[in-house]
XYZ file of C-alpha atoms in Angstrom:
562
model
C 21.334 44.993 49.701
C 18.638 44.703 52.352
C 15.462 42.661 51.766
C 12.380 43.175 53.952
C 9.670 40.699 54.731
C 7.335 42.239 52.183
C 9.676 41.237 49.344
C 10.844 44.765 48.567
C 14.499 45.267 47.792
C 16.803 48.217 47.116
C 19.456 48.163 44.442
C 21.498 50.783 46.247
C 20.907 51.848 49.808
C 22.609 54.856 51.444
C 20.494 54.872 54.550
C 20.534 51.937 56.977
C 17.201 50.974 58.497
C 16.900 49.899 62.089
C 14.010 47.663 61.127
C 11.756 46.941 58.178
C 8.917 48.878 59.821
C 10.961 52.047 60.194
C 9.322 55.262 59.007
C 9.617 55.976 55.263
C 12.585 57.870 53.987
C 13.229 59.522 50.623
C 14.183 57.092 47.808
C 17.800 57.271 46.756
C 17.502 54.421 44.230
C 14.839 52.344 42.530
C 12.806 49.954 44.616
C 11.706 46.625 43.008
C 9.024 44.198 44.096
C 8.786 40.961 42.093
C 5.075 40.241 41.998
C 5.265 37.291 39.568
C 8.249 35.152 38.654
C 8.079 32.376 36.012
C 9.061 28.853 37.033
C 11.771 28.783 34.385
C 13.996 31.605 33.325
C 16.044 30.611 30.306
C 17.394 34.099 29.861
C 17.549 37.317 31.887
C 17.810 40.822 30.449
C 21.311 42.207 30.072
C 22.549 45.633 29.071
C 22.403 45.878 25.285
C 19.390 43.569 24.932
C 16.263 44.579 23.104
C 13.060 44.134 25.101
C 9.331 44.288 24.555
C 7.223 44.921 27.645
C 3.923 46.211 28.845
C 3.628 48.688 31.677
C 1.234 50.834 33.655
C 2.699 54.082 35.058
C 1.137 55.683 38.182
C 1.958 58.311 40.784
C 2.269 57.282 44.443
C -1.376 58.244 44.995
C -2.427 55.712 42.372
C -3.314 58.094 39.589
C -2.310 56.694 36.197
C -0.272 58.831 33.879
C 0.547 56.303 31.119
C -0.072 52.730 29.946
C 1.142 50.656 27.021
C -2.025 48.573 27.321
C -4.107 51.637 26.508
C -2.142 52.082 23.272
C -2.526 48.408 22.375
C 1.172 47.852 21.770
C 4.218 46.919 23.800
C 7.034 49.286 24.522
C 10.059 48.170 22.482
C 13.518 49.450 23.307
C 17.189 48.632 23.876
C 18.200 48.386 27.528
C 21.131 50.320 28.968
C 21.573 52.570 25.957
C 19.888 55.685 27.443
C 16.737 55.189 25.432
C 14.799 55.035 28.731
C 14.799 56.983 31.947
C 17.713 55.819 34.036
C 15.556 54.099 36.629
C 13.744 51.963 34.044
C 17.036 51.110 32.355
C 18.192 49.714 35.723
C 14.855 48.072 36.587
C 14.685 45.945 33.445
C 18.113 44.348 33.900
C 17.816 40.801 35.214
C 14.152 40.390 34.286
C 12.888 37.146 32.750
C 10.200 36.808 30.146
C 6.774 36.693 31.839
C 8.232 38.184 35.022
C 6.249 41.010 36.547
C 7.750 43.768 38.676
C 6.467 46.776 40.598
C 9.155 49.433 40.272
C 9.393 52.678 42.297
C 11.692 55.228 40.691
C 12.879 58.393 42.510
C 12.735 61.659 40.535
C 16.505 61.912 40.123
C 16.353 58.615 38.147
C 13.198 59.656 36.305
C 12.275 63.127 35.014
C 13.874 65.100 37.906
C 13.159 68.697 38.593
C 11.994 69.348 35.028
C 9.218 66.788 34.973
C 7.716 65.879 31.618
C 5.484 68.506 30.117
C 1.969 68.538 31.506
C 2.044 64.796 32.255
C 4.663 64.400 34.977
C 5.242 67.178 37.482
C 8.751 68.053 38.695
C 10.307 65.875 41.427
C 7.756 63.092 40.875
C 8.257 59.577 42.214
C 7.022 57.177 39.540
C 5.541 53.713 39.987
C 5.626 51.226 37.098
C 3.881 47.840 36.873
C 6.077 46.085 34.294
C 5.483 42.766 32.469
C 8.350 41.548 30.279
C 7.215 39.799 27.101
C 10.325 39.472 24.961
C 14.096 39.802 25.020
C 16.705 39.377 22.334
C 20.075 40.706 21.290
C 21.256 41.881 17.867
C 23.960 39.238 18.002
C 21.460 36.414 18.540
C 21.135 33.638 15.990
C 18.764 30.718 15.738
C 18.683 28.526 18.822
C 17.532 24.915 18.611
C 16.687 22.551 21.433
C 15.937 18.931 20.467
C 13.754 17.298 23.096
C 12.985 14.068 21.244
C 15.345 12.146 19.000
C 14.140 9.047 17.071
C 16.037 5.815 17.669
C 16.841 5.526 13.967
C 17.898 8.455 11.809
C 19.085 7.389 8.381
C 18.904 10.881 6.926
C 18.878 14.513 8.066
C 17.450 17.643 6.468
C 19.795 19.382 4.075
C 19.521 22.480 1.894
C 17.058 21.986 -1.008
C 15.243 19.115 0.714
C 11.456 19.133 0.760
C 9.919 18.631 4.206
C 6.527 18.153 5.792
C 6.220 19.166 9.428
C 3.774 20.188 12.129
C 4.400 23.159 14.374
C 3.048 25.377 17.103
C 4.230 28.977 16.765
C 4.340 31.188 19.846
C 5.825 34.440 20.951
C 8.497 34.326 23.625
C 5.889 34.804 26.357
C 3.965 31.725 25.143
C 1.239 33.533 23.192
C 0.136 31.229 20.379
C 0.010 32.922 16.994
C -0.267 29.955 14.653
C -0.446 26.162 14.554
C -0.510 23.622 11.743
C -2.197 21.203 14.160
C -5.325 23.361 14.321
C -5.512 23.284 10.526
C -4.945 19.513 10.620
C -2.476 19.825 7.794
C 1.297 19.784 7.718
C 3.369 22.672 6.484
C 5.098 21.525 3.304
C 8.044 23.394 1.839
C 11.588 23.401 0.535
C 14.323 24.152 3.048
C 17.240 26.534 2.628
C 16.177 28.169 -0.630
C 14.230 31.133 0.748
C 10.726 29.705 0.870
C 10.671 30.206 4.665
C 11.671 32.933 7.069
C 15.438 32.794 7.566
C 15.256 31.437 11.104
C 13.083 28.488 10.112
C 15.248 27.825 7.061
C 18.185 27.456 9.445
C 16.348 25.763 12.295
C 15.071 22.822 10.241
C 18.514 21.835 8.964
C 19.865 18.639 10.471
C 16.494 17.335 11.663
C 15.536 13.660 11.448
C 12.071 12.371 10.634
C 10.312 11.971 13.969
C 12.554 14.500 15.717
C 10.977 17.196 17.870
C 12.763 20.453 18.536
C 12.205 23.985 19.745
C 13.444 26.614 17.291
C 13.852 30.101 18.748
C 14.770 33.040 16.542
C 15.191 36.795 16.931
C 12.993 39.106 14.833
C 15.849 39.767 12.419
C 15.471 36.121 11.321
C 11.691 36.179 11.648
C 9.276 38.944 10.683
C 11.486 41.895 11.636
C 10.403 45.369 12.658
C 6.919 45.182 11.145
C 5.809 41.698 12.172
C 3.351 39.875 9.948
C 0.688 42.549 10.121
C -1.698 40.486 12.217
C -0.757 38.071 14.994
C 2.999 38.640 15.125
C 3.989 42.092 16.395
C 7.052 43.932 15.183
C 10.410 43.144 16.774
C 9.082 39.848 18.161
C 11.146 36.771 18.934
C 9.487 33.630 17.627
C 9.381 30.139 19.101
C 8.403 27.137 16.967
C 7.748 23.715 18.461
C 8.360 21.480 15.435
C 7.938 17.764 14.691
C 9.331 16.600 11.356
C 7.100 14.074 9.593
C 8.578 13.704 6.147
C 11.700 14.424 4.165
C 12.792 13.929 0.585
C 14.707 15.571 -2.207
C 13.395 16.057 -5.753
C 16.462 14.180 -6.975
C 15.596 11.105 -4.900
C 14.797 7.757 -6.453
C 13.303 4.822 -4.621
C 15.332 3.067 -1.945
C 15.139 -0.636 -1.164
C 16.099 -1.789 2.338
C 15.511 -4.551 4.873
C 15.759 -7.213 2.222
C 15.067 -10.836 3.148
C 15.868 -12.994 0.144
C 15.100 -16.728 0.147
C 18.054 -19.085 -0.284
C 16.563 -20.542 -3.432
C 15.785 -17.939 -6.083
C 15.789 -19.402 -9.574
C 14.011 -16.441 -11.127
C 13.478 -12.727 -10.506
C 10.705 -10.476 -11.748
C 11.107 -8.594 -15.004
C 8.944 -6.019 -16.714
C 5.736 -7.614 -17.934
C 5.460 -10.169 -15.128
C 2.270 -10.500 -13.121
C 2.957 -10.306 -9.384
C 0.918 -11.189 -6.317
C 2.196 -9.583 -3.126
C 1.187 -8.485 0.336
C 2.118 -5.083 1.718
C 1.824 -2.694 4.635
C 1.840 0.954 3.579
C 2.862 3.785 5.891
C 4.101 7.347 5.766
C 7.685 8.163 6.642
C 6.768 8.953 10.256
C 5.168 5.523 10.636
C 1.551 6.586 10.135
C -0.280 3.588 8.678
C -2.464 4.159 5.611
C -3.174 0.786 3.989
C -2.542 -2.962 4.130
C -3.392 -5.894 1.901
C -3.299 -8.092 5.006
C -6.312 -6.277 6.458
C -8.264 -7.222 3.340
C -6.940 -10.788 3.532
C -6.096 -10.612 -0.149
C -2.907 -10.024 -2.085
C -2.452 -7.090 -4.413
C -2.200 -8.505 -7.931
C -0.769 -6.533 -10.830
C 1.548 -6.391 -13.807
C 4.874 -4.705 -13.140
C 6.744 -2.347 -15.417
C 3.613 -1.428 -17.358
C 2.255 1.525 -15.402
C -0.478 -0.385 -13.583
C 0.867 0.868 -10.219
C 2.602 4.069 -9.080
C 6.003 4.544 -10.704
C 7.976 3.873 -7.524
C 6.238 0.557 -6.905
C 6.582 -0.377 -10.574
C 10.327 0.039 -10.169
C 10.534 -1.477 -6.694
C 8.901 -4.743 -7.741
C 11.439 -5.450 -10.469
C 14.177 -7.950 -9.624
C 12.435 -9.654 -6.697
C 12.230 -13.362 -5.890
C 9.207 -15.335 -4.772
C 9.193 -15.217 -0.975
C 11.363 -12.088 -0.832
C 10.580 -9.344 1.653
C 11.732 -5.781 1.075
C 11.001 -2.242 2.188
C 10.461 0.177 -0.695
C 10.649 3.895 0.127
C 9.086 6.054 -2.584
C 9.437 9.839 -2.888
C 6.211 11.687 -3.777
C 7.177 12.403 -7.389
C 7.230 8.615 -7.870
C 4.163 8.115 -5.669
C 1.026 10.225 -5.426
C 2.694 13.613 -6.006
C 1.625 16.971 -4.626
C -2.054 16.045 -4.441
C -1.810 12.736 -2.569
C -4.950 10.608 -2.584
C -7.110 13.182 -0.869
C -7.843 10.889 2.076
C -5.187 8.786 3.760
C -2.130 9.908 1.805
C -1.375 13.634 2.071
C 0.171 15.611 -0.744
C 3.945 15.435 -1.209
C 4.205 12.424 1.101
C 7.036 9.908 1.048
C 5.598 6.377 1.095
C 7.036 3.291 2.745
C 5.869 -0.155 1.640
C 6.870 -3.345 3.437
C 6.365 -5.904 0.675
C 6.226 -9.718 0.681
C 6.266 -11.382 -2.751
C 3.857 -14.329 -2.791
C 4.253 -15.381 -6.417
C 4.673 -14.122 -9.955
C 4.406 -15.402 -13.493
C 4.512 -14.195 -17.049
C 1.632 -14.591 -19.513
C 4.054 -16.438 -21.811
C 4.915 -19.044 -19.145
C 4.234 -22.728 -19.723
C 3.801 -25.393 -17.099
C 7.116 -26.048 -15.411
C 7.658 -29.814 -15.103
C 10.371 -31.346 -12.932
C 10.681 -35.139 -12.690
C 11.514 -35.980 -9.092
C 11.404 -39.787 -9.476
C 11.235 -42.123 -12.444
C 11.029 -45.933 -12.181
C 13.702 -48.054 -13.848
C 11.115 -49.783 -16.012
C 8.759 -47.686 -18.089
C 7.078 -49.757 -20.792
C 4.316 -47.322 -21.526
C 3.827 -43.583 -21.130
C 0.598 -41.685 -20.804
C -0.992 -40.095 -23.836
C -4.166 -38.336 -24.767
C -7.232 -40.481 -24.162
C -5.637 -42.601 -21.415
C -7.490 -43.034 -18.169
C -5.031 -42.147 -15.390
C -5.139 -42.396 -11.613
C -2.827 -40.194 -9.597
C -2.192 -38.675 -6.193
C -1.327 -35.038 -5.659
C -0.419 -32.465 -3.048
C -1.437 -28.957 -4.123
C -0.042 -25.738 -2.673
C 0.625 -22.093 -3.440
C 4.097 -20.783 -4.164
C 4.523 -19.629 -0.576
C 3.921 -23.179 0.637
C 0.307 -22.710 1.679
C -1.421 -26.086 1.310
C -4.563 -26.112 -0.832
C -5.587 -29.737 -1.217
C -4.304 -33.312 -1.192
C -5.758 -36.602 -2.423
C -3.932 -38.330 0.407
C -6.388 -36.664 2.796
C -9.255 -38.520 1.082
C -7.494 -41.872 0.811
C -8.170 -42.219 -2.916
C -6.628 -41.199 -6.214
C -7.859 -38.546 -8.587
C -8.962 -40.176 -11.840
C -9.302 -38.469 -15.232
C -9.174 -39.062 -18.958
C -6.272 -37.174 -20.481
C -7.291 -34.706 -23.173
C -10.935 -34.662 -22.107
C -10.728 -31.250 -20.373
C -11.412 -32.811 -17.003
C -8.545 -30.913 -15.361
C -6.851 -27.571 -15.958
C -4.554 -27.369 -19.004
C -1.435 -27.175 -16.867
C -2.262 -30.487 -15.209
C -2.992 -32.030 -18.609
C 0.509 -30.986 -19.681
C 2.068 -32.308 -16.493
C 0.450 -35.752 -16.780
C 1.506 -36.395 -20.356
C 4.269 -38.921 -21.127
C 4.374 -40.246 -17.545
C 5.157 -43.751 -16.367
C 3.237 -45.513 -13.646
C 5.138 -44.872 -10.413
C 6.705 -41.652 -11.726
C 6.604 -38.519 -9.546
C 6.704 -34.937 -10.792
C 6.778 -31.395 -9.452
C 4.529 -29.067 -11.465
C 4.431 -25.276 -11.361
C 1.311 -24.097 -13.186
C 0.788 -20.413 -14.079
C -2.772 -19.151 -13.551
C -3.627 -18.911 -17.258
C -3.039 -22.683 -17.393
C -4.635 -23.177 -13.966
C -7.670 -21.562 -12.423
C -7.119 -18.051 -13.778
C -8.344 -14.872 -12.149
C -11.224 -16.691 -10.439
C -9.050 -19.220 -8.686
C -8.673 -19.575 -4.958
C -6.916 -17.277 -4.691
C -7.295 -15.536 -8.033
C -4.331 -15.345 -10.430
C -2.334 -17.716 -8.259
C 0.559 -19.833 -9.460
C -0.134 -23.407 -8.329
C 2.305 -26.106 -7.273
C 1.418 -29.805 -7.624
C 3.510 -32.733 -6.489
C 1.967 -35.660 -8.365
C 2.488 -39.440 -8.478
C 1.007 -41.599 -11.257
C -0.495 -44.650 -9.585
C -2.203 -46.435 -12.494
C -3.260 -45.948 -16.086
C -5.574 -47.598 -18.610
C -4.866 -47.157 -22.262
C -7.437 -45.025 -24.030
C -9.002 -45.394 -27.448
C -7.748 -43.694 -30.592
C -8.743 -40.061 -30.858
C -12.362 -39.685 -31.968
C -13.453 -43.154 -30.807
C -15.615 -44.040 -27.835
C -15.890 -47.766 -28.692
C -13.713 -50.087 -30.758
C -13.765 -53.757 -31.703
C -10.976 -55.965 -30.483
C -11.931 -58.712 -32.983
C -13.308 -58.746 -36.492
C -16.786 -57.334 -36.761
C -19.491 -60.016 -37.120
C -21.143 -60.081 -40.570
C -24.483 -60.712 -38.813
C -24.099 -57.741 -36.454
C -27.637 -56.385 -36.917
C -29.264 -59.837 -36.540
C -27.279 -60.494 -33.370
C -28.535 -57.254 -31.915
C -32.137 -57.878 -32.978
C -32.883 -60.476 -30.292
C -36.638 -60.613 -31.013
C -36.121 -60.663 -34.808
C -38.595 -57.848 -35.429
C -36.202 -56.122 -37.848
C -35.757 -53.268 -35.357
C -33.178 -52.773 -32.632
C -34.530 -51.200 -29.469
C -32.264 -49.196 -27.096
C -32.278 -52.022 -24.559
C -31.245 -54.546 -27.203
C -28.456 -52.259 -28.380
C -27.190 -51.640 -24.831
C -27.273 -55.331 -23.866
C -25.341 -56.291 -26.976
C -22.571 -53.706 -26.585
C -22.124 -54.442 -22.883
C -21.870 -58.180 -23.694
C -19.148 -57.503 -26.254
C -17.190 -55.498 -23.663
C -17.650 -58.190 -21.014
C -16.472 -60.908 -23.408
C -13.479 -58.819 -24.475
C -14.609 -58.452 -28.042
C -14.883 -54.671 -27.805
C -13.733 -51.735 -25.649
C -15.441 -48.615 -24.447
C -13.413 -45.487 -23.833
C -12.159 -45.720 -20.211
C -13.053 -43.109 -17.630
C -16.519 -42.313 -18.979
C -20.001 -43.543 -18.066
C -20.439 -46.584 -20.369
C -24.207 -46.146 -20.611
C -23.879 -42.552 -21.750
C -21.395 -43.672 -24.407
C -23.802 -46.390 -25.586
C -26.721 -43.947 -25.642
C -24.643 -41.651 -27.829
C -23.747 -44.577 -30.132
C -27.426 -45.505 -30.423
C -28.352 -41.932 -31.313
C -25.731 -41.917 -34.056
C -27.301 -45.045 -35.602
C -30.889 -43.861 -35.147
C -30.784 -41.629 -38.195
C -34.436 -40.598 -38.185
C -34.602 -40.228 -34.404
C -37.618 -42.470 -33.919
C -36.050 -44.372 -31.015
C -35.172 -47.533 -32.929
C -32.640 -48.674 -35.494
C -33.751 -50.408 -38.684
C -31.559 -52.602 -40.776
C -31.479 -49.924 -43.461
C -30.187 -47.365 -41.012
C -27.661 -49.762 -39.600
C -26.331 -50.730 -42.993
C -25.938 -47.110 -43.911
C -23.599 -46.729 -40.995
C -21.629 -49.847 -41.984
C -21.085 -48.472 -45.441
C -19.318 -45.337 -44.192
C -15.616 -44.820 -44.843
C -14.381 -45.668 -41.341
C -14.532 -49.445 -41.462
C -13.667 -49.823 -37.760
C -15.684 -46.933 -36.438
C -17.773 -47.386 -33.301
C -19.844 -49.941 -35.139
């Protein structure tokens, strides 16, 4: 084989040239000039292959006698099976897709002495400008080439799985015929049950979410002899560049992974509990769609009652406070075929990374744990007592809310007077001075849905510092001694038979100071006395007469406020 400087080569040469510029001689074999060669040639034409190519046929003087371009369709034929003139059969062997050749064919390897009707005269040398677009063999199957493999692959596509994937579809020469990317929507389908062309049904098997692969298939596994009637011609090899985004099976349930369970877990969620949790939500390929952290607020809901999607309802059962878990939810337990219409596409598998902040049940009471009790406990707190205590307040995850120690003073209340939340009232009952307790207060006994944060379980570590015994229920003032028979006269300092508010107040305060009477502790004494005066001032004229006062003394409660 002799190659000249112009890039022309003979496949069979019977005459030896003295130099490349020797005078022309008759062609004994085809002459090929490669005018364009692709950078990569994955496959070269062999005898027995089926090819699709375009060509322009001319005589040596440049006159055109035929062109596939003019007909608007490629020439499709088997190579080496005498379906072509002998010279073209030889010229196509070894060609690569997208390679272009100028081929000169002598008459003995073309139409010879007979020519071809009125088109090609006898003994014509033929020139062909050939561009190869496709090559395949009847024995070809699907070829896959994975060019990106995810670091983690917990599951691969199997027959009857449902997948969501993006793809670019091209012919073998690179001509794009379709793309899911341009539609901005994945292709969603079952695999291996005939919903796809056979080559894609096979090519998707074994893929991992996040994997990228090239799937090449012959027309027998694609659109066959007729193509798709529009962009895919008949007898075309197809190339799909695929990235798998999602994978599930209709039989799937939720899966729980990556569990981090706290060492101490005295209780787990059951159906009917109210749960506060943080989450990050993503699709199976890692695409983020939502997060409670970005809103700086937990998601708060009942579990097991249909308040959330079925997969989350199930995934939040059996968790501990402080637990972290990843819940993977197939679409039939998530947002189904429709998705949410915005961030969550239809038929999407959802992945939630969940952190349980707290939970409670509407039937819960305040949980009281005594952490220290003094050896001597002569008296325990009861309703009406005025108590002074310290506390540290926090959420269930340990987040500090408040502490009296920061202010350097106790918190002081009257038990049973609705001055604190009901859960704290419960926790302070029957305590000894010096006793310490750990309280867990559910929100319906705490600050409810409007708390900070709303619906939060609260934790208080309290210490009773001091207490003052309260009055019997219903009393704001009692006598320690016997009531004076001259009570009205003692109050009426100016002896005008009327007791003014100032006289009444001075008298009661003197009785308290001298230890003869007691006002309810923890309240404003002057407001108590004003209320007592109003009770005695029956006609509301701002003064108490002896008749009014006696009426009060005659009532059934002999040791009432007065």
